[in-house]
Short mmCIF file of C-alpha atoms and ligand atoms in Angstrom, two decimals:
data_model
loop_
_atom_site.label_atom_id
_atom_site.label_comp_id
_atom_site.label_asym_id
_atom_site.label_seq_id
_atom_site.Cartn_x
_atom_site.Cartn_y
_atom_site.Cartn_z
CA MET A 16 -16.00 -32.11 20.01
CA SER A 17 -19.09 -33.98 21.11
CA TYR A 18 -20.61 -33.52 24.53
CA TYR A 19 -22.49 -36.47 25.96
CA ILE A 20 -24.22 -35.85 29.28
CA THR A 21 -26.46 -38.06 31.39
CA THR A 22 -28.51 -38.03 34.55
CA SER A 23 -28.68 -41.21 36.57
CA ILE A 24 -31.75 -43.27 35.73
CA SER A 25 -34.51 -43.29 38.33
CA TYR A 26 -36.06 -46.26 40.03
CA VAL A 27 -39.68 -46.79 39.10
CA ASN A 28 -40.74 -48.29 42.42
CA GLY A 29 -42.16 -44.89 43.29
CA VAL A 30 -43.24 -41.69 41.59
CA PRO A 31 -40.81 -38.83 40.93
CA HIS A 32 -39.92 -36.40 43.70
CA LEU A 33 -38.02 -33.14 43.89
CA GLY A 34 -34.62 -34.87 44.07
CA HIS A 35 -35.21 -36.37 40.63
CA ALA A 36 -36.35 -33.01 39.30
CA TYR A 37 -33.20 -31.41 40.69
CA GLU A 38 -30.81 -33.75 38.93
CA ALA A 39 -32.68 -33.43 35.62
CA ILE A 40 -32.72 -29.62 35.87
CA ALA A 41 -29.00 -29.42 36.62
CA THR A 42 -28.15 -31.69 33.73
CA ASP A 43 -30.49 -29.85 31.40
CA ILE A 44 -28.80 -26.53 32.19
CA LEU A 45 -25.44 -27.95 31.16
CA ALA A 46 -26.86 -29.53 28.00
CA ARG A 47 -28.64 -26.35 26.96
CA HIS A 48 -25.59 -24.26 27.63
CA LYS A 49 -23.39 -26.49 25.49
CA ARG A 50 -25.93 -26.41 22.67
CA GLN A 51 -25.95 -22.65 22.97
CA THR A 52 -22.20 -22.61 22.40
CA GLY A 53 -22.62 -24.76 19.31
CA GLU A 54 -21.39 -28.11 20.61
CA ASP A 55 -22.68 -31.44 19.37
CA VAL A 56 -24.68 -32.43 22.46
CA PHE A 57 -26.41 -35.65 23.38
CA PHE A 58 -28.40 -35.66 26.61
CA LEU A 59 -29.74 -38.89 28.04
CA THR A 60 -32.09 -39.59 30.93
CA GLY A 61 -34.42 -42.46 31.72
CA THR A 62 -35.71 -45.03 34.16
CA ASP A 63 -34.14 -47.99 35.94
CA GLU A 64 -36.86 -50.61 35.88
CA HIS A 65 -35.45 -53.95 37.03
CA GLY A 66 -34.45 -55.30 40.40
CA GLU A 67 -35.78 -56.07 43.80
CA PRO A 68 -37.28 -52.67 44.72
CA VAL A 69 -39.49 -52.62 41.64
CA ALA A 70 -40.49 -56.27 41.97
CA ASP A 71 -41.33 -55.71 45.67
CA ALA A 72 -43.31 -52.54 45.08
CA ALA A 73 -45.28 -54.18 42.26
CA ARG A 74 -46.11 -57.17 44.43
CA ALA A 75 -47.29 -54.91 47.23
CA GLN A 76 -49.70 -53.24 44.81
CA GLY A 77 -50.87 -56.45 43.18
CA LEU A 78 -49.30 -55.53 39.84
CA GLU A 79 -46.87 -57.15 37.45
CA PRO A 80 -43.48 -55.42 37.61
CA GLN A 81 -43.84 -54.31 34.00
CA GLU A 82 -47.21 -52.68 34.75
CA LEU A 83 -45.75 -50.72 37.62
CA ALA A 84 -42.74 -49.78 35.50
CA ASP A 85 -44.97 -48.55 32.67
CA ARG A 86 -47.11 -46.54 35.04
CA ASN A 87 -44.26 -44.85 36.90
CA SER A 88 -42.01 -44.42 33.93
CA ALA A 89 -44.83 -42.40 32.35
CA ARG A 90 -44.77 -40.15 35.43
CA PHE A 91 -41.07 -39.53 34.97
CA ILE A 92 -41.53 -38.75 31.30
CA ALA A 93 -44.33 -36.31 32.19
CA LEU A 94 -42.12 -34.67 34.80
CA MET A 95 -39.33 -34.20 32.25
CA GLN A 96 -41.76 -32.47 29.91
CA GLN A 97 -43.16 -30.23 32.61
CA LEU A 98 -39.66 -29.26 33.70
CA GLU A 99 -38.77 -28.50 30.08
CA ILE A 100 -35.93 -30.97 30.11
CA SER A 101 -34.36 -31.10 26.66
CA ASN A 102 -33.17 -34.71 26.73
CA ASP A 103 -32.44 -36.25 23.34
CA PHE A 104 -33.62 -39.66 24.45
CA PHE A 105 -35.34 -41.32 27.37
CA ILE A 106 -34.10 -44.83 28.02
CA ARG A 107 -36.11 -47.50 29.81
CA THR A 108 -34.09 -50.50 30.91
CA THR A 109 -36.94 -52.87 30.08
CA ASP A 110 -36.39 -51.97 26.42
CA GLU A 111 -35.41 -55.18 24.58
CA ARG A 112 -32.65 -53.36 22.74
CA HIS A 113 -31.09 -52.31 26.04
CA LYS A 114 -31.28 -55.86 27.38
CA GLN A 115 -29.57 -57.30 24.32
CA ARG A 116 -26.72 -54.84 24.52
CA VAL A 117 -26.31 -55.46 28.26
CA GLN A 118 -25.96 -59.15 27.49
CA GLN A 119 -23.40 -58.49 24.77
CA VAL A 120 -21.20 -56.31 26.98
CA LEU A 121 -21.38 -58.58 30.01
CA GLN A 122 -20.76 -61.66 27.89
CA ARG A 123 -17.54 -59.98 26.82
CA VAL A 124 -16.64 -59.38 30.47
CA HIS A 125 -17.32 -63.07 31.12
CA ASP A 126 -15.30 -64.18 28.07
CA ARG A 127 -12.38 -62.10 29.24
CA ASP A 128 -12.46 -64.04 32.49
CA TYR A 129 -13.54 -61.27 34.82
CA THR A 130 -16.32 -63.40 36.32
CA TYR A 131 -16.45 -66.53 38.48
CA GLU A 132 -19.02 -68.48 40.48
CA GLY A 133 -19.22 -68.12 44.23
CA VAL A 134 -21.41 -67.81 47.28
CA TYR A 135 -22.45 -64.40 48.41
CA GLU A 136 -23.61 -63.54 51.88
CA GLY A 137 -24.24 -60.14 53.32
CA TRP A 138 -26.53 -57.53 54.82
CA TYR A 139 -28.92 -56.47 52.16
CA CYS A 140 -31.31 -53.52 51.74
CA PRO A 141 -34.12 -54.40 49.37
CA ARG A 142 -34.92 -50.73 48.72
CA CYS A 143 -31.34 -49.98 47.63
CA ALA A 144 -31.03 -53.37 45.95
CA ASP A 145 -27.59 -53.36 47.50
CA PHE A 146 -25.58 -55.25 50.07
CA LYS A 147 -24.20 -52.93 52.74
CA VAL A 148 -20.65 -53.03 54.04
CA GLU A 149 -20.18 -53.12 57.80
CA ASN A 150 -19.08 -49.55 58.29
CA GLU A 151 -22.11 -48.00 56.62
CA ILE A 152 -24.75 -49.96 58.54
CA LEU A 153 -26.73 -48.01 61.17
CA ASP A 154 -27.38 -49.23 64.72
CA GLY A 155 -29.94 -52.02 64.80
CA ASN A 156 -28.79 -53.28 61.39
CA ARG A 157 -30.56 -50.58 59.49
CA CYS A 158 -29.99 -49.12 56.04
CA PRO A 159 -28.15 -45.76 56.24
CA ILE A 160 -30.42 -44.37 53.52
CA HIS A 161 -33.81 -45.92 54.12
CA GLU A 162 -33.42 -46.64 57.83
CA ILE A 163 -35.20 -49.97 57.38
CA GLU A 164 -33.86 -53.21 58.82
CA LEU A 165 -31.41 -55.08 56.61
CA THR A 166 -31.79 -58.79 55.89
CA ARG A 167 -29.05 -61.42 55.89
CA GLU A 168 -28.86 -62.95 52.42
CA GLN A 169 -26.86 -65.81 50.97
CA GLU A 170 -26.88 -67.25 47.49
CA GLN A 171 -24.85 -68.88 44.75
CA ASN A 172 -24.13 -66.41 42.00
CA TRP A 173 -21.57 -64.95 39.63
CA PHE A 174 -18.97 -62.49 40.79
CA PHE A 175 -17.24 -59.66 39.01
CA ARG A 176 -13.50 -59.45 39.67
CA LEU A 177 -13.52 -55.87 40.91
CA SER A 178 -10.30 -56.55 42.83
CA ALA A 179 -8.47 -57.00 39.52
CA PHE A 180 -9.02 -53.30 38.90
CA GLN A 181 -7.44 -51.99 42.07
CA GLU A 182 -4.34 -50.74 40.26
CA PRO A 183 -5.98 -49.60 37.03
CA LEU A 184 -8.45 -47.55 39.09
CA GLU A 185 -5.70 -46.05 41.23
CA ARG A 186 -3.91 -45.09 38.04
CA LEU A 187 -7.09 -43.57 36.61
CA PHE A 188 -7.51 -41.41 39.71
CA ASP A 189 -3.84 -40.43 39.71
CA GLU A 190 -3.86 -39.43 36.06
CA ARG A 191 -7.23 -37.71 35.98
CA PRO A 192 -7.75 -35.39 38.96
CA ASP A 193 -11.01 -34.19 37.41
CA PHE A 194 -12.45 -37.66 36.86
CA VAL A 195 -14.72 -37.15 39.89
CA MET A 196 -15.95 -33.71 40.92
CA PRO A 197 -16.19 -31.86 43.25
CA GLN A 198 -12.86 -32.51 44.93
CA HIS A 199 -14.22 -33.92 48.19
CA ARG A 200 -16.10 -36.58 46.23
CA PHE A 201 -12.95 -37.42 44.31
CA ASN A 202 -11.21 -37.91 47.66
CA GLU A 203 -14.04 -40.06 48.94
CA ALA A 204 -13.94 -42.35 45.91
CA ARG A 205 -10.15 -42.49 45.99
CA ALA A 206 -10.23 -43.45 49.68
CA PHE A 207 -12.76 -46.18 48.99
CA ILE A 208 -10.45 -47.67 46.38
CA ALA A 209 -7.43 -47.31 48.64
CA SER A 210 -9.21 -49.24 51.38
CA GLY A 211 -8.96 -52.31 49.16
CA LEU A 212 -11.44 -53.53 46.56
CA GLU A 213 -13.33 -56.77 47.02
CA ASP A 214 -15.04 -58.65 44.22
CA VAL A 215 -18.73 -57.94 43.91
CA SER A 216 -21.69 -60.06 43.10
CA LEU A 217 -22.77 -59.57 39.49
CA THR A 218 -25.89 -61.72 39.29
CA ARG A 219 -28.91 -62.76 41.33
CA ALA A 220 -30.34 -66.25 41.59
CA HIS A 221 -33.49 -65.58 43.61
CA LEU A 222 -34.80 -62.78 41.48
CA LYS A 223 -36.54 -63.10 38.12
CA TRP A 224 -37.12 -59.41 37.32
CA GLY A 225 -33.96 -58.56 35.42
CA VAL A 226 -31.83 -59.18 32.36
CA GLU A 227 -31.02 -62.87 31.90
CA VAL A 228 -27.39 -63.91 32.19
CA PRO A 229 -26.62 -65.31 28.73
CA TRP A 230 -24.17 -67.96 29.98
CA ASP A 231 -26.36 -69.04 32.93
CA ARG A 232 -30.08 -68.68 32.31
CA SER A 233 -30.95 -69.43 35.93
CA GLN A 234 -29.68 -65.98 36.90
CA VAL A 235 -30.36 -62.36 36.12
CA PHE A 236 -27.84 -59.55 36.33
CA TYR A 237 -27.71 -57.56 39.53
CA VAL A 238 -29.74 -54.47 38.72
CA TRP A 239 -26.84 -52.07 39.16
CA PHE A 240 -24.84 -53.56 36.30
CA ASP A 241 -27.86 -53.58 34.02
CA ALA A 242 -28.59 -49.98 35.05
CA LEU A 243 -25.08 -48.56 34.67
CA LEU A 244 -24.86 -49.93 31.18
CA ASN A 245 -27.79 -47.76 30.09
CA TYR A 246 -25.33 -44.95 29.38
CA TYR A 247 -23.66 -47.13 26.80
CA THR A 248 -26.55 -49.16 25.38
CA ALA A 249 -28.78 -46.14 24.65
CA LEU A 250 -26.39 -44.85 22.01
CA GLY A 251 -27.01 -48.02 20.03
CA PHE A 252 -30.72 -47.41 19.53
CA ALA A 253 -31.62 -43.85 20.55
CA ARG A 254 -31.82 -42.92 16.86
CA GLU A 255 -33.70 -45.24 14.56
CA GLY A 256 -31.33 -46.94 12.14
CA GLU A 257 -28.24 -45.21 13.50
CA ASP A 258 -25.55 -46.13 15.99
CA LEU A 259 -24.35 -43.08 17.91
CA THR A 260 -21.71 -44.87 19.94
CA ASP A 261 -18.70 -43.67 17.98
CA ARG A 262 -20.02 -40.16 17.85
CA TYR A 263 -20.65 -39.73 21.59
CA TRP A 264 -18.77 -42.35 23.58
CA PRO A 265 -17.29 -41.92 26.16
CA ALA A 266 -19.69 -39.75 28.16
CA THR A 267 -18.42 -36.28 28.97
CA TYR A 268 -20.41 -36.02 32.21
CA HIS A 269 -22.47 -38.33 34.35
CA ILE A 270 -24.46 -36.21 36.81
CA ILE A 271 -25.34 -38.25 39.89
CA GLY A 272 -26.25 -37.89 43.56
CA LYS A 273 -23.83 -38.66 46.37
CA ASP A 274 -25.56 -41.89 47.42
CA ILE A 275 -24.54 -43.62 44.19
CA LEU A 276 -20.93 -42.45 44.12
CA LYS A 277 -19.37 -45.90 44.61
CA PHE A 278 -21.28 -47.41 41.71
CA HIS A 279 -20.33 -44.66 39.28
CA THR A 280 -16.78 -43.93 40.29
CA VAL A 281 -15.56 -47.43 41.18
CA PHE A 282 -17.76 -50.20 39.76
CA TRP A 283 -18.56 -48.41 36.52
CA PRO A 284 -15.04 -47.57 35.32
CA ALA A 285 -13.91 -51.06 36.35
CA LEU A 286 -16.72 -52.66 34.38
CA LEU A 287 -15.89 -50.57 31.33
CA MET A 288 -12.24 -51.51 31.56
CA ALA A 289 -13.23 -55.17 31.82
CA ALA A 290 -15.28 -54.77 28.64
CA GLU A 291 -12.49 -52.81 26.92
CA LEU A 292 -14.58 -49.68 26.67
CA GLU A 293 -13.45 -46.14 27.37
CA VAL A 294 -14.33 -44.71 30.77
CA PRO A 295 -16.30 -41.44 31.12
CA ARG A 296 -14.45 -38.14 31.26
CA HIS A 297 -16.16 -36.80 34.38
CA VAL A 298 -18.60 -37.82 37.05
CA PHE A 299 -20.12 -34.84 38.87
CA VAL A 300 -21.63 -35.69 42.22
CA HIS A 301 -24.35 -33.41 43.54
CA GLY A 302 -25.68 -33.26 47.08
CA PHE A 303 -29.12 -33.87 48.49
CA LEU A 304 -32.06 -31.58 48.78
CA LEU A 305 -33.02 -31.79 52.40
CA ALA A 306 -36.40 -31.38 53.98
CA GLY A 307 -36.88 -29.05 56.95
CA ASP A 308 -35.88 -31.83 59.35
CA GLY A 309 -32.48 -32.13 57.66
CA ARG A 310 -33.08 -35.58 56.26
CA LYS A 311 -32.87 -36.55 52.61
CA MET A 312 -36.10 -35.89 50.85
CA SER A 313 -37.58 -39.06 49.49
CA LYS A 314 -40.88 -40.69 48.92
CA SER A 315 -40.26 -43.40 51.48
CA LEU A 316 -39.58 -40.90 54.26
CA GLY A 317 -42.85 -39.11 53.53
CA ASN A 318 -41.42 -35.59 53.64
CA VAL A 319 -41.79 -34.62 50.05
CA LEU A 320 -42.15 -31.19 48.48
CA ASP A 321 -44.09 -32.21 45.38
CA PRO A 322 -42.51 -30.87 42.18
CA PHE A 323 -45.79 -31.28 40.32
CA GLU A 324 -47.53 -28.88 42.70
CA VAL A 325 -44.85 -26.21 42.39
CA LEU A 326 -44.83 -26.60 38.61
CA GLU A 327 -48.57 -26.29 38.41
CA ARG A 328 -48.59 -23.01 40.27
CA PHE A 329 -45.37 -21.33 39.24
CA GLY A 330 -44.08 -23.04 36.11
CA ALA A 331 -40.80 -24.74 35.32
CA ASP A 332 -38.57 -21.69 35.20
CA ALA A 333 -39.33 -20.63 38.75
CA LEU A 334 -38.57 -24.09 40.12
CA ARG A 335 -35.40 -24.41 38.05
CA HIS A 336 -34.16 -21.04 39.26
CA TYR A 337 -35.02 -21.73 42.88
CA LEU A 338 -33.27 -25.08 43.17
CA VAL A 339 -30.04 -23.94 41.55
CA ARG A 340 -29.90 -20.71 43.57
CA GLU A 341 -30.94 -22.21 46.89
CA VAL A 342 -28.67 -25.25 47.03
CA SER A 343 -25.09 -24.76 45.99
CA PHE A 344 -24.47 -27.44 43.36
CA GLY A 345 -22.31 -30.18 44.83
CA GLN A 346 -23.50 -29.60 48.40
CA ASP A 347 -26.55 -30.56 50.44
CA GLY A 348 -29.09 -27.92 51.27
CA PRO A 349 -32.55 -27.50 52.72
CA VAL A 350 -35.50 -26.54 50.54
CA SER A 351 -38.98 -25.51 51.56
CA GLY A 352 -42.14 -23.92 50.26
CA ASP A 353 -41.51 -20.74 52.24
CA ALA A 354 -37.97 -20.34 50.97
CA PHE A 355 -39.23 -20.92 47.45
CA LEU A 356 -41.81 -18.14 47.80
CA ALA A 357 -39.32 -15.75 49.36
CA ARG A 358 -36.82 -16.23 46.56
CA TYR A 359 -39.49 -16.12 43.91
CA ASP A 360 -40.65 -12.75 45.20
CA SER A 361 -37.29 -11.16 45.78
CA GLU A 362 -35.33 -12.43 42.81
CA LEU A 363 -37.76 -13.38 40.06
CA ALA A 364 -40.63 -10.96 40.60
CA ASN A 365 -38.62 -8.00 41.94
CA GLU A 366 -35.12 -8.19 40.57
CA TYR A 367 -35.48 -9.81 37.18
CA GLY A 368 -39.19 -9.49 36.31
CA ASN A 369 -39.28 -5.88 37.38
CA LEU A 370 -36.12 -5.02 35.48
CA ALA A 371 -37.70 -6.48 32.36
CA SER A 372 -41.00 -4.64 32.67
CA ARG A 373 -39.39 -1.37 33.67
CA THR A 374 -37.02 -1.50 30.73
CA LEU A 375 -39.76 -2.30 28.24
CA ASN A 376 -42.07 0.34 29.70
CA MET A 377 -39.44 3.05 29.52
CA LEU A 378 -38.54 2.12 25.96
CA GLU A 379 -42.21 2.37 25.08
CA ARG A 380 -42.75 5.61 26.89
CA TYR A 381 -39.61 7.55 26.09
CA CYS A 382 -38.45 6.03 22.78
CA ASP A 383 -41.69 5.08 21.02
CA GLY A 384 -40.94 1.44 21.68
CA VAL A 385 -37.69 1.38 19.71
CA VAL A 386 -34.30 0.48 21.18
CA PRO A 387 -32.17 3.52 20.35
CA ALA A 388 -29.50 2.68 17.78
CA VAL A 389 -26.81 4.58 19.65
CA ALA A 390 -23.62 3.66 21.46
CA THR A 391 -24.07 1.89 24.78
CA GLN A 392 -22.42 3.28 27.87
CA GLU A 393 -18.76 2.40 28.05
CA GLY A 394 -18.51 1.82 31.79
CA LEU A 395 -21.26 -0.75 31.86
CA ARG A 396 -19.97 -2.39 28.74
CA ALA A 397 -16.66 -2.93 30.49
CA GLU A 398 -18.37 -4.39 33.55
CA PHE A 399 -20.25 -6.86 31.36
CA SER A 400 -17.32 -7.86 29.21
CA GLY A 401 -16.09 -11.36 29.94
CA LEU A 402 -19.41 -12.45 31.45
CA PHE A 403 -19.99 -15.23 28.96
CA GLU A 404 -16.41 -16.42 29.18
CA ARG A 405 -16.70 -16.69 32.96
CA VAL A 406 -20.04 -18.47 32.70
CA ASP A 407 -18.58 -20.85 30.09
CA GLU A 408 -15.60 -21.60 32.23
CA LEU A 409 -17.76 -22.36 35.28
CA LEU A 410 -20.22 -24.48 33.34
CA SER A 411 -17.46 -26.46 31.72
CA ARG A 412 -16.75 -27.59 35.30
CA ALA A 413 -20.50 -28.13 35.88
CA GLU A 414 -20.59 -25.27 38.41
CA ILE A 415 -24.19 -24.33 37.70
CA SER A 416 -24.78 -22.45 40.96
CA LEU A 417 -21.62 -20.37 40.69
CA ALA A 418 -22.40 -19.50 37.07
CA LEU A 419 -25.92 -18.42 37.99
CA GLU A 420 -24.52 -16.31 40.81
CA GLU A 421 -22.24 -14.61 38.33
CA ILE A 422 -25.16 -13.87 36.00
CA TRP A 423 -27.35 -12.72 38.87
CA GLY A 424 -24.71 -10.23 39.92
CA HIS A 425 -25.22 -8.62 36.52
CA VAL A 426 -29.02 -8.59 36.89
CA ARG A 427 -28.49 -6.70 40.14
CA ARG A 428 -25.99 -4.40 38.48
CA LEU A 429 -28.62 -3.40 35.93
CA ASN A 430 -31.10 -2.60 38.67
CA ARG A 431 -28.51 -0.37 40.31
CA TYR A 432 -27.83 1.23 36.95
CA VAL A 433 -31.50 2.20 36.66
CA GLU A 434 -31.46 3.69 40.16
CA GLU A 435 -28.22 5.59 39.48
CA GLN A 436 -29.29 6.96 36.14
CA THR A 437 -32.95 7.70 36.97
CA PRO A 438 -34.06 7.76 33.31
CA TRP A 439 -37.46 9.16 34.34
CA ALA A 440 -35.71 12.30 35.63
CA ILE A 441 -33.55 12.63 32.51
CA ALA A 442 -36.72 12.33 30.40
CA ARG A 443 -38.15 15.47 32.00
CA ASP A 444 -35.36 17.53 30.48
CA GLY A 445 -35.72 17.78 26.70
CA ALA A 446 -32.07 18.88 26.39
CA ARG A 447 -30.88 15.48 27.67
CA ALA A 448 -32.45 13.34 24.92
CA GLY A 449 -29.06 11.96 23.83
CA GLU A 450 -28.26 10.89 27.36
CA LEU A 451 -31.64 9.23 27.71
CA ALA A 452 -31.11 7.30 24.46
CA GLU A 453 -27.74 6.08 25.74
CA VAL A 454 -29.12 4.94 29.08
CA LEU A 455 -32.01 3.06 27.51
CA ALA A 456 -29.88 1.49 24.78
CA THR A 457 -27.48 0.35 27.51
CA LEU A 458 -30.25 -1.01 29.65
CA ALA A 459 -31.86 -2.86 26.76
CA GLU A 460 -28.53 -4.35 25.79
CA GLY A 461 -27.71 -5.33 29.38
CA LEU A 462 -31.09 -6.97 29.72
CA ARG A 463 -30.58 -8.83 26.47
CA VAL A 464 -27.17 -10.08 27.58
CA VAL A 465 -28.25 -11.39 31.00
CA THR A 466 -31.28 -12.95 29.37
CA VAL A 467 -29.22 -14.81 26.78
CA ALA A 468 -27.02 -16.04 29.64
CA LEU A 469 -30.13 -17.17 31.53
CA VAL A 470 -31.57 -19.16 28.62
CA PRO A 471 -30.24 -22.54 29.86
CA TYR A 472 -31.66 -21.86 33.33
CA MET A 473 -35.08 -20.48 32.40
CA PRO A 474 -35.81 -21.48 28.82
CA SER A 475 -39.44 -20.27 28.66
CA LYS A 476 -39.39 -16.89 30.31
CA THR A 477 -36.17 -15.89 28.59
CA ALA A 478 -37.72 -16.78 25.22
CA GLU A 479 -40.73 -14.59 26.02
CA LEU A 480 -38.51 -11.72 27.02
CA LEU A 481 -36.19 -12.02 24.03
CA ASP A 482 -39.28 -11.95 21.82
CA ALA A 483 -40.61 -8.84 23.52
CA LEU A 484 -37.20 -7.21 23.11
CA ALA A 485 -37.26 -8.20 19.43
CA ALA A 486 -33.94 -9.84 20.23
CA ARG A 487 -34.76 -13.48 19.55
CA GLU A 488 -32.16 -13.55 16.79
CA ARG A 489 -29.67 -11.46 18.72
CA THR A 490 -28.08 -14.21 20.70
CA GLU A 491 -24.49 -13.05 20.38
CA ARG A 492 -22.65 -13.60 23.59
CA ALA A 493 -21.11 -10.20 24.14
CA PHE A 494 -22.29 -6.78 25.21
CA ALA A 495 -22.72 -4.86 21.94
CA ALA A 496 -21.27 -1.41 21.52
CA GLN A 497 -24.43 -0.16 19.88
CA GLY A 498 -28.19 -0.41 20.57
CA TRP A 499 -29.91 -2.36 17.85
CA GLY A 500 -32.91 -0.25 16.90
CA GLY A 501 -35.47 -3.04 17.25
CA ARG A 502 -39.15 -2.43 17.95
CA VAL A 503 -40.05 -3.88 21.35
CA SER A 504 -43.46 -5.15 22.31
CA ALA A 505 -45.49 -5.30 25.48
CA LEU A 506 -44.89 -8.16 27.88
CA ALA A 507 -47.13 -9.47 30.64
CA PRO A 508 -45.24 -9.63 33.97
CA LEU A 509 -42.77 -12.51 33.64
CA PHE A 510 -43.10 -13.54 37.26
CA PRO A 511 -46.26 -12.00 38.72
CA LYS A 512 -46.00 -11.51 42.46
CA ALA A 513 -48.12 -14.48 43.40
CA ALA A 514 -46.41 -15.15 46.67
CA ALA A 515 -48.56 -12.90 48.85
CA GLU A 516 -51.72 -14.61 47.72
CA ALA A 517 -50.13 -18.06 47.89
CA ARG A 518 -48.91 -17.81 51.49
N1 MSP B 248 -31.63 -46.19 39.84
C1 MSP B 248 -30.54 -45.68 40.59
C2 MSP B 248 -29.53 -45.00 39.68
C3 MSP B 248 -29.00 -45.86 38.57
S1 MSP B 248 -27.94 -44.98 37.53
C4 MSP B 248 -27.22 -46.12 36.58
C5 MSP B 248 -31.06 -44.67 41.60
N2 MSP B 248 -32.29 -44.19 41.39
S2 MSP B 248 -33.05 -43.18 42.37
O1 MSP B 248 -34.34 -42.96 41.76
O2 MSP B 248 -33.03 -43.65 43.71
O3 MSP B 248 -32.23 -41.84 42.37
C6 MSP B 248 -32.00 -41.13 41.18
C7 MSP B 248 -31.13 -39.91 41.45
O4 MSP B 248 -31.85 -39.01 42.27
C8 MSP B 248 -29.82 -40.23 42.17
O5 MSP B 248 -28.75 -39.54 41.58
C9 MSP B 248 -30.06 -39.72 43.56
O6 MSP B 248 -28.90 -39.29 44.22
C10 MSP B 248 -30.98 -38.55 43.26
N3 MSP B 248 -31.71 -38.15 44.45
C11 MSP B 248 -32.61 -38.89 45.15
N4 MSP B 248 -33.00 -38.17 46.23
C12 MSP B 248 -32.36 -36.99 46.25
C13 MSP B 248 -32.49 -35.82 47.00
N5 MSP B 248 -33.25 -35.72 48.07
N6 MSP B 248 -31.80 -34.74 46.58
C14 MSP B 248 -31.10 -34.73 45.41
N7 MSP B 248 -30.99 -35.81 44.68
C15 MSP B 248 -31.34 -37.04 45.23
O7 MSP B 248 -30.32 -44.34 42.50
#
């Protein structure tokens, strides 16, 4: 079966921040894991380039919107590369091919009579490019996300008959309890629908920066409809001369943040139904990375931990590991430079990095650098059996933090195994050579297994380690009964203890 996974697409009114990195990392872990298990994966990310926020930001900087979009989109692409995100395509919504397909789909929605003309009036946040409903507005008429004052807006535009999908959406939620995950987000979306759906404005008259409405050229589509459709349009042109729609549609997972829940779990399936397209299988809603003051981290609030800085100093793997470990996927959680350094030291340098260098050093010292081709220790083998199945099961539900916790438990188990067995003491007694071979074969195999499981999380360092273990080809997902007899090579510390100097 195919596995199509997407991040949301980022606004280009600002440069990327850690929240964007987080979503891309999480999605990448799932994509890499599925590729590892042999599935036919397509992973899409990109930038959302139309709408009020981009037009406003460009104006403020004396640029054309397209110039700003080009500039910032390039920053997002660079971030993806630095994070080692393995996306199969990067969509930009200013791509002509996207715009054409948006027009085709929405024309169909119009032809099927799910649109009508009307007057829209409401409290509007230009940063969100969204009208706010009464119960989400903060005191003093401020945006709940950006905390800026909302403006009262009125205009003649086209509406989408969202209300016509009240029952179909209720049915969708009744039939598919895993349509939205985690559960509390499912409940939130379900409650929103139950509160009664009102039609929503589909187009904008006062704005020029968008995709033209084919049946009314004086209007452009409201940026959210243009943006949501990226998941569908991309499959039409991601591969030159090929249409991937039949192969990958509908999406298996959309990975999104909690602030855009309503768009993805209510508007989006309704729009797809209106266009007679299949709805996605799952939407997974993650929480926010919070700054020390407990507020959402974002460029506009000026409390940003810059992903580029962390990447520069510590590399992608360390950042990927930190974010997934620190903030339980699906919940909010604080992040900080100090917490990053503490976890880097304790888990990456000490627990994993040290395990790797110790194991390689002992193999070199006591076994002439060759993994003994003898039976691994039965007890440990039993403890490791089922690891991949458990990781698979968790990741099939997008539980990236729980799966990493499971793997990390095994990293710690191997460290305890070294302490229990004390191979250096066994080595002093020539009569215990067989025992020593068993312990080191077991350790090498355990290290190989946790490392293969960690590949989706830390693609670079795990590749280095598997090379050093001469186990690059040994990617089987089970704890082998026998050491493999490979010749290991020296490895520079995977995660040098840089924290002390960096503090
Ligand atoms: N352009 C829209 C999405 C359109 S999808 C059809 C958008 N862009 S965004 O740049 O504002 O946000 C992109 C993603 O980053 C969203 O999923 C959002 O929830 C996520 N994050 C933004 N700040 C975040 C944190 N502080 N923490 C974690 N993720 C957050 O919304």
